[in-house]
Coordinates of C-alpha atoms in Angstrom, one line a residue:
M1 CA -2.6 -49.9 -18.9
R2 CA -3.0 -49.1 -15.2
A3 CA -0.9 -52.1 -14.3
A4 CA 1.9 -51.0 -16.6
V5 CA 1.9 -47.6 -15.1
E6 CA 2.0 -49.0 -11.6
R7 CA 4.9 -51.3 -12.6
G8 CA 6.7 -48.2 -14.0
R9 CA 6.1 -46.3 -10.8
K10 CA 7.4 -49.2 -8.7
A11 CA 10.5 -49.5 -10.9
R12 CA 11.2 -45.8 -10.4
R13 CA 10.6 -46.1 -6.6
G14 CA 12.9 -49.2 -6.5
A15 CA 15.8 -47.2 -7.9
H16 CA 15.9 -45.2 -4.7
V17 CA 14.9 -47.8 -2.1
K18 CA 17.7 -49.0 0.1
L19 CA 18.0 -52.1 2.2
S20 CA 17.6 -50.0 5.3
D21 CA 14.2 -48.7 4.0
V22 CA 12.9 -52.3 3.6
A23 CA 14.2 -53.2 7.1
K24 CA 12.5 -50.2 8.7
K25 CA 9.1 -51.0 7.1
V26 CA 9.3 -54.7 8.1
G27 CA 10.6 -53.9 11.6
V28 CA 13.8 -55.9 11.6
S29 CA 17.5 -55.1 11.1
P30 CA 19.0 -54.6 7.6
I31 CA 21.3 -57.7 8.2
T32 CA 18.2 -59.8 8.7
I33 CA 16.7 -58.6 5.4
S34 CA 20.0 -59.3 3.6
R35 CA 20.4 -62.8 5.1
A36 CA 16.8 -63.6 4.3
L37 CA 17.1 -62.6 0.7
R38 CA 20.4 -64.6 0.3
N39 CA 19.1 -67.7 2.2
P40 CA 15.3 -67.7 2.7
G41 CA 15.4 -70.8 4.9
I42 CA 17.0 -69.1 7.8
V43 CA 13.9 -67.1 8.7
S44 CA 10.3 -68.2 9.5
E45 CA 7.8 -68.6 6.7
D46 CA 5.7 -65.7 8.0
L47 CA 8.7 -63.4 8.1
R48 CA 9.9 -64.5 4.7
Q49 CA 6.5 -63.8 3.1
T50 CA 6.4 -60.4 4.8
I51 CA 9.9 -59.5 3.5
L52 CA 9.2 -60.7 0.0
R53 CA 5.9 -58.8 -0.1
T54 CA 7.6 -55.6 1.2
V55 CA 10.4 -56.0 -1.3
D56 CA 7.9 -56.3 -4.1
E57 CA 5.7 -53.4 -2.9
M58 CA 8.7 -51.1 -2.5
G59 CA 10.4 -52.2 -5.7
Y60 CA 13.7 -53.0 -3.9
T61 CA 16.4 -54.5 -6.1
P62 CA 19.6 -55.9 -4.4
N63 CA 22.8 -54.2 -5.5
L64 CA 25.0 -57.1 -6.5
A65 CA 27.9 -54.9 -7.2
A66 CA 27.7 -53.4 -3.7
R67 CA 27.5 -56.9 -2.3
A68 CA 30.6 -57.9 -4.2
L69 CA 32.5 -54.8 -2.9
A70 CA 31.4 -55.5 0.7
G71 CA 32.2 -59.2 0.6
R72 CA 34.0 -62.0 -1.2
H73 CA 31.5 -62.3 -4.0
N74 CA 28.3 -61.1 -5.5
G75 CA 26.2 -64.3 -4.8
I76 CA 26.1 -65.3 -8.5
I77 CA 27.4 -68.6 -9.9
G78 CA 28.2 -68.3 -13.6
V79 CA 27.7 -71.1 -16.0
I80 CA 29.5 -71.0 -19.3
T81 CA 28.1 -73.5 -21.9
P82 CA 28.3 -73.9 -25.7
A83 CA 24.9 -75.5 -25.8
L84 CA 22.2 -73.7 -23.8
H85 CA 20.0 -73.8 -27.0
Q86 CA 20.2 -77.6 -27.3
H87 CA 17.7 -80.1 -25.8
G88 CA 20.5 -82.1 -24.3
F89 CA 21.6 -79.3 -22.0
A90 CA 18.2 -79.1 -20.2
G91 CA 19.0 -82.0 -17.9
L92 CA 22.4 -80.5 -16.9
M93 CA 20.7 -77.1 -16.2
I94 CA 18.0 -78.6 -14.1
G95 CA 20.6 -80.6 -12.1
I96 CA 22.6 -77.5 -11.5
E97 CA 19.6 -75.4 -10.5
D98 CA 18.1 -78.1 -8.2
C99 CA 21.4 -78.4 -6.3
L100 CA 21.6 -74.6 -5.8
R101 CA 17.9 -73.8 -5.4
A102 CA 17.9 -73.9 -1.6
T103 CA 21.2 -71.9 -1.2
E104 CA 21.9 -68.2 -1.2
F105 CA 23.3 -68.4 -4.7
R106 CA 21.7 -67.6 -8.1
V107 CA 22.7 -68.9 -11.5
Q108 CA 23.7 -66.8 -14.5
Y109 CA 24.3 -68.4 -17.9
S110 CA 26.5 -67.5 -20.9
N111 CA 26.1 -69.3 -24.2
T112 CA 29.2 -69.5 -26.4
L113 CA 27.4 -71.4 -29.2
H114 CA 30.6 -73.6 -29.6
H115 CA 32.8 -70.7 -30.5
A116 CA 36.1 -71.5 -28.7
D117 CA 37.5 -68.0 -29.2
G118 CA 34.7 -66.6 -27.1
E119 CA 35.2 -68.8 -24.0
A120 CA 38.0 -66.9 -22.4
G121 CA 36.2 -63.6 -22.9
E122 CA 33.0 -65.0 -21.2
L123 CA 35.1 -66.3 -18.3
R124 CA 36.9 -63.0 -18.0
S125 CA 33.6 -61.1 -18.0
F126 CA 32.3 -63.3 -15.2
L127 CA 35.4 -63.0 -13.1
T128 CA 35.4 -59.2 -13.2
Q129 CA 32.0 -59.3 -11.5
K130 CA 33.4 -61.3 -8.4
P131 CA 31.1 -64.3 -8.7
A132 CA 30.9 -66.9 -6.0
G133 CA 32.0 -69.5 -8.5
V134 CA 31.9 -70.5 -12.1
I135 CA 31.0 -73.8 -13.9
I136 CA 32.5 -74.3 -17.3
A137 CA 30.1 -76.7 -18.9
G138 CA 31.9 -78.0 -22.0
A139 CA 34.8 -75.9 -23.1
E140 CA 36.3 -76.5 -26.6
S141 CA 39.8 -75.7 -25.5
Y142 CA 41.5 -74.8 -22.2
G143 CA 44.5 -73.1 -23.9
D144 CA 43.3 -69.6 -23.2
L145 CA 41.2 -70.6 -20.1
L146 CA 44.0 -72.1 -17.9
P147 CA 45.8 -68.8 -17.1
L148 CA 42.4 -67.2 -16.1
I149 CA 41.5 -70.3 -14.0
E150 CA 44.9 -70.3 -12.2
N151 CA 44.5 -66.7 -11.2
A152 CA 40.8 -66.7 -10.4
T153 CA 39.8 -65.7 -6.9
C154 CA 36.8 -68.0 -6.9
P155 CA 36.5 -71.8 -7.4
I156 CA 35.9 -73.0 -11.0
A157 CA 34.3 -76.4 -11.7
H158 CA 34.1 -78.2 -15.0
I159 CA 32.0 -80.5 -17.1
T160 CA 34.4 -82.0 -19.6
D161 CA 35.5 -84.9 -21.7
L162 CA 37.9 -86.6 -19.3
S163 CA 40.8 -86.2 -21.7
Q164 CA 40.8 -82.5 -21.2
E165 CA 43.2 -80.6 -18.9
P166 CA 41.4 -79.8 -15.7
E167 CA 42.2 -82.3 -12.9
R168 CA 40.2 -80.8 -10.1
L169 CA 36.5 -80.0 -9.6
V170 CA 35.7 -82.1 -12.7
V171 CA 32.6 -84.1 -13.7
G172 CA 32.3 -85.7 -17.1
L173 CA 32.7 -88.8 -19.2
D174 CA 35.0 -90.4 -21.7
H175 CA 33.5 -89.5 -25.1
H176 CA 35.9 -91.7 -27.0
A177 CA 34.5 -94.7 -25.2
A178 CA 31.0 -93.3 -25.7
G179 CA 31.7 -93.5 -29.4
A180 CA 33.4 -96.9 -29.4
E181 CA 31.0 -98.9 -27.3
P182 CA 27.8 -98.1 -29.2
T183 CA 29.6 -98.9 -32.4
R184 CA 30.7 -102.3 -30.9
F185 CA 27.1 -102.8 -29.8
L186 CA 25.8 -102.3 -33.4
L187 CA 28.5 -104.7 -34.7
S188 CA 27.4 -107.3 -32.1
R189 CA 23.9 -107.1 -33.6
G190 CA 25.2 -108.2 -37.0
Y191 CA 25.5 -104.8 -38.7
E192 CA 28.6 -104.3 -40.8
R193 CA 28.3 -101.1 -42.8
I194 CA 27.8 -98.7 -39.9
G195 CA 27.6 -95.0 -40.7
F196 CA 28.4 -92.1 -38.4
I197 CA 26.3 -89.0 -38.6
G198 CA 27.2 -85.9 -36.5
R199 CA 28.0 -82.2 -36.4
G200 CA 31.6 -83.3 -35.6
T201 CA 33.0 -79.8 -34.9
D202 CA 33.0 -79.7 -31.0
I203 CA 35.5 -81.7 -29.0
R204 CA 32.9 -84.2 -27.6
S205 CA 31.6 -85.1 -31.1
R206 CA 35.2 -85.4 -32.4
R207 CA 36.1 -87.7 -29.5
R208 CA 33.0 -89.9 -30.2
K209 CA 33.9 -90.0 -33.9
E210 CA 37.4 -91.1 -33.0
G211 CA 35.9 -93.8 -30.8
Y212 CA 33.6 -95.0 -33.7
E213 CA 36.6 -95.1 -36.1
A214 CA 38.7 -97.1 -33.6
A215 CA 35.9 -99.7 -33.1
M216 CA 35.4 -100.0 -36.9
R217 CA 39.1 -100.4 -37.5
E218 CA 39.3 -103.0 -34.7
A219 CA 36.5 -104.9 -36.5
G220 CA 38.1 -104.5 -39.9
R221 CA 35.1 -102.5 -41.1
F222 CA 36.4 -99.0 -41.3
D223 CA 35.5 -96.9 -44.4
P224 CA 35.9 -93.1 -44.4
D225 CA 32.9 -92.8 -46.7
L226 CA 30.7 -94.1 -43.9
A227 CA 31.1 -90.9 -41.8
I228 CA 29.3 -87.7 -42.7
G229 CA 28.7 -84.4 -40.9
G230 CA 27.3 -80.9 -41.2
D231 CA 28.1 -77.4 -39.8
E232 CA 24.6 -76.8 -38.6
G233 CA 23.3 -77.7 -35.1
S234 CA 21.8 -81.1 -34.6
S235 CA 18.2 -81.3 -35.9
T236 CA 15.7 -83.8 -37.3
G237 CA 15.9 -82.1 -40.7
L238 CA 19.7 -82.3 -40.8
G239 CA 19.4 -86.0 -39.8
R240 CA 17.2 -86.7 -42.9
E241 CA 19.5 -84.7 -45.2
L242 CA 22.7 -86.3 -44.0
F243 CA 21.2 -89.8 -44.2
A244 CA 20.0 -89.2 -47.7
R245 CA 23.5 -88.0 -48.7
L246 CA 25.0 -91.0 -47.0
L247 CA 22.7 -93.4 -49.0
Q248 CA 23.9 -91.9 -52.2
R249 CA 27.5 -92.3 -51.2
V250 CA 27.1 -95.8 -49.6
P251 CA 23.9 -97.5 -50.8
D252 CA 24.7 -100.7 -48.9
I253 CA 24.8 -99.0 -45.5
D254 CA 23.0 -101.1 -42.9
A255 CA 23.2 -99.1 -39.7
V256 CA 23.7 -95.5 -38.4
F257 CA 25.2 -94.2 -35.2
A258 CA 23.8 -90.7 -34.9
Q259 CA 25.3 -88.1 -32.6
S260 CA 22.0 -86.9 -31.2
D261 CA 18.5 -88.3 -30.9
D262 CA 17.3 -85.4 -33.1
L263 CA 19.6 -86.7 -35.9
A264 CA 18.5 -90.3 -35.3
L265 CA 14.8 -89.3 -35.5
G266 CA 15.6 -87.7 -38.9
V267 CA 17.2 -91.0 -40.1
L268 CA 14.1 -92.9 -38.9
I269 CA 11.8 -90.6 -40.8
E270 CA 13.9 -90.8 -44.0
C271 CA 13.8 -94.6 -43.7
A272 CA 10.0 -94.5 -43.4
V273 CA 9.7 -92.2 -46.5
R274 CA 11.9 -94.5 -48.5
G275 CA 10.3 -97.8 -47.4
I276 CA 13.5 -98.9 -45.6
R277 CA 12.7 -101.3 -42.8
V278 CA 14.1 -100.5 -39.3
P279 CA 15.7 -102.5 -37.8
E280 CA 15.8 -105.2 -40.4
D281 CA 17.4 -103.2 -43.3
V282 CA 19.0 -100.4 -41.3
G283 CA 19.7 -100.2 -37.6
I284 CA 19.7 -96.8 -35.8
C285 CA 21.4 -95.7 -32.6
G286 CA 21.0 -92.2 -31.3
F287 CA 22.7 -90.3 -28.4
N288 CA 21.4 -88.5 -25.3
D289 CA 18.2 -90.5 -24.6
L290 CA 15.8 -87.6 -25.1
E291 CA 12.2 -88.2 -23.9
F292 CA 10.8 -88.8 -27.4
S293 CA 13.2 -91.7 -28.0
A294 CA 11.1 -94.1 -26.1
F295 CA 7.9 -93.2 -28.0
T296 CA 9.0 -93.3 -31.7
Q297 CA 7.9 -96.1 -34.0
P298 CA 10.0 -98.2 -33.6
T299 CA 11.5 -96.9 -30.4
L300 CA 15.1 -95.5 -30.7
T301 CA 18.1 -97.4 -29.4
T302 CA 20.3 -94.7 -27.8
V303 CA 23.1 -93.8 -25.5
Q304 CA 21.9 -92.4 -22.1
I305 CA 24.0 -89.8 -20.4
A306 CA 23.2 -89.0 -16.8
R307 CA 22.8 -85.3 -17.6
Y308 CA 20.9 -84.4 -14.4
D309 CA 23.4 -86.2 -12.2
I310 CA 26.3 -84.5 -14.0
G311 CA 24.8 -81.1 -13.4
H312 CA 23.9 -81.8 -9.8
R313 CA 27.3 -83.2 -8.9
V314 CA 29.3 -80.4 -10.5
A315 CA 27.1 -77.8 -8.7
D316 CA 27.6 -79.7 -5.4
M317 CA 31.3 -79.9 -6.0
L318 CA 31.5 -76.2 -6.6
L319 CA 29.3 -75.4 -3.6
R320 CA 31.7 -77.4 -1.4
A321 CA 34.7 -75.5 -2.8
I322 CA 33.0 -72.1 -2.2
R323 CA 32.3 -73.1 1.4
D324 CA 35.8 -74.5 1.9
E325 CA 34.5 -78.0 2.4
P326 CA 36.2 -81.2 1.2
P327 CA 35.0 -81.9 -2.4
G328 CA 34.7 -85.7 -1.9
E329 CA 36.2 -86.5 -5.3
D330 CA 38.3 -84.2 -7.5
K331 CA 37.4 -85.9 -10.8
V332 CA 34.2 -87.9 -11.4
D333 CA 33.5 -90.1 -14.4
C334 CA 29.7 -90.4 -14.7
G335 CA 29.9 -92.8 -17.6
F336 CA 27.1 -93.7 -20.1
T337 CA 24.6 -96.5 -20.7
I338 CA 23.5 -98.0 -24.0
I339 CA 19.7 -98.3 -24.1
P340 CA 18.7 -101.1 -26.6
R341 CA 15.2 -100.4 -28.2
G342 CA 13.3 -101.3 -31.3
S343 CA 15.5 -99.5 -33.9
T344 CA 18.2 -102.2 -33.6
R345 CA 18.1 -106.0 -34.0

């Protein structure tokens, strides 16, 4: 109770504490405090600890709006993503934050949950706050975004399917190829009736489904009944459900390309419940190479995406643009790797 009261008092004090008050107590200039808070590495460790302790004791909160008015930006890098809630985004997020951790910038996220009609609104909201920059990490459509991007006063970087519109400050991969190549891999292992399981509503999944269909047509094995999807987000339970429905529709199915490792795990569990042997009777390939994929029984064949590297590279690209430094490359294809494991022959 006492701690809560003290925190409340500190919060009330902090509402009236100015940067000059902190500087006076520490015995340095306000500009030193400001620079130390934006970029802790420019001051000694002892002074940094003194400043942080004083800021905490006095309850000082930097006024980002005032910073934006006084300078070019508010020190925030906005990240707009449709998938903050999904396991696969964690690697991207860690890569972004690791790249920016030692800088003066802080990250703020916005999660659109795959709603394309909300993307422009989220970008507009960020831009009104004068951010240092924005990362659009997986837009569904650039139709409404391009006018905002063209008129933005800060750099905007992108994680995209490489078929999408942006040509500058882009890191991503070709999701059509990421659907075709794993399908060809399953065909090369002797599987013929290969099913496709996925949510299928976002552009990346749609492109992978198109790649799967192209590879199946190329092999003379295409059958529209082999593909099934759902409106819910990827989950192990959905994987079980979709595979059960697929078995009713196509009893002779002998492989599944699942659009996430969560879905693939559901297929693996459903096979175990039904006594279906993996990989002899049914082969399974997932997508994303989540940590558990190497520890299932059997282990999951999957498609590995360099999520950390993508996040780190797009953040570095944006950072260079903010600092008016050469970007190195304007558009980077990070590719993908098929990881063969025990769930395929």
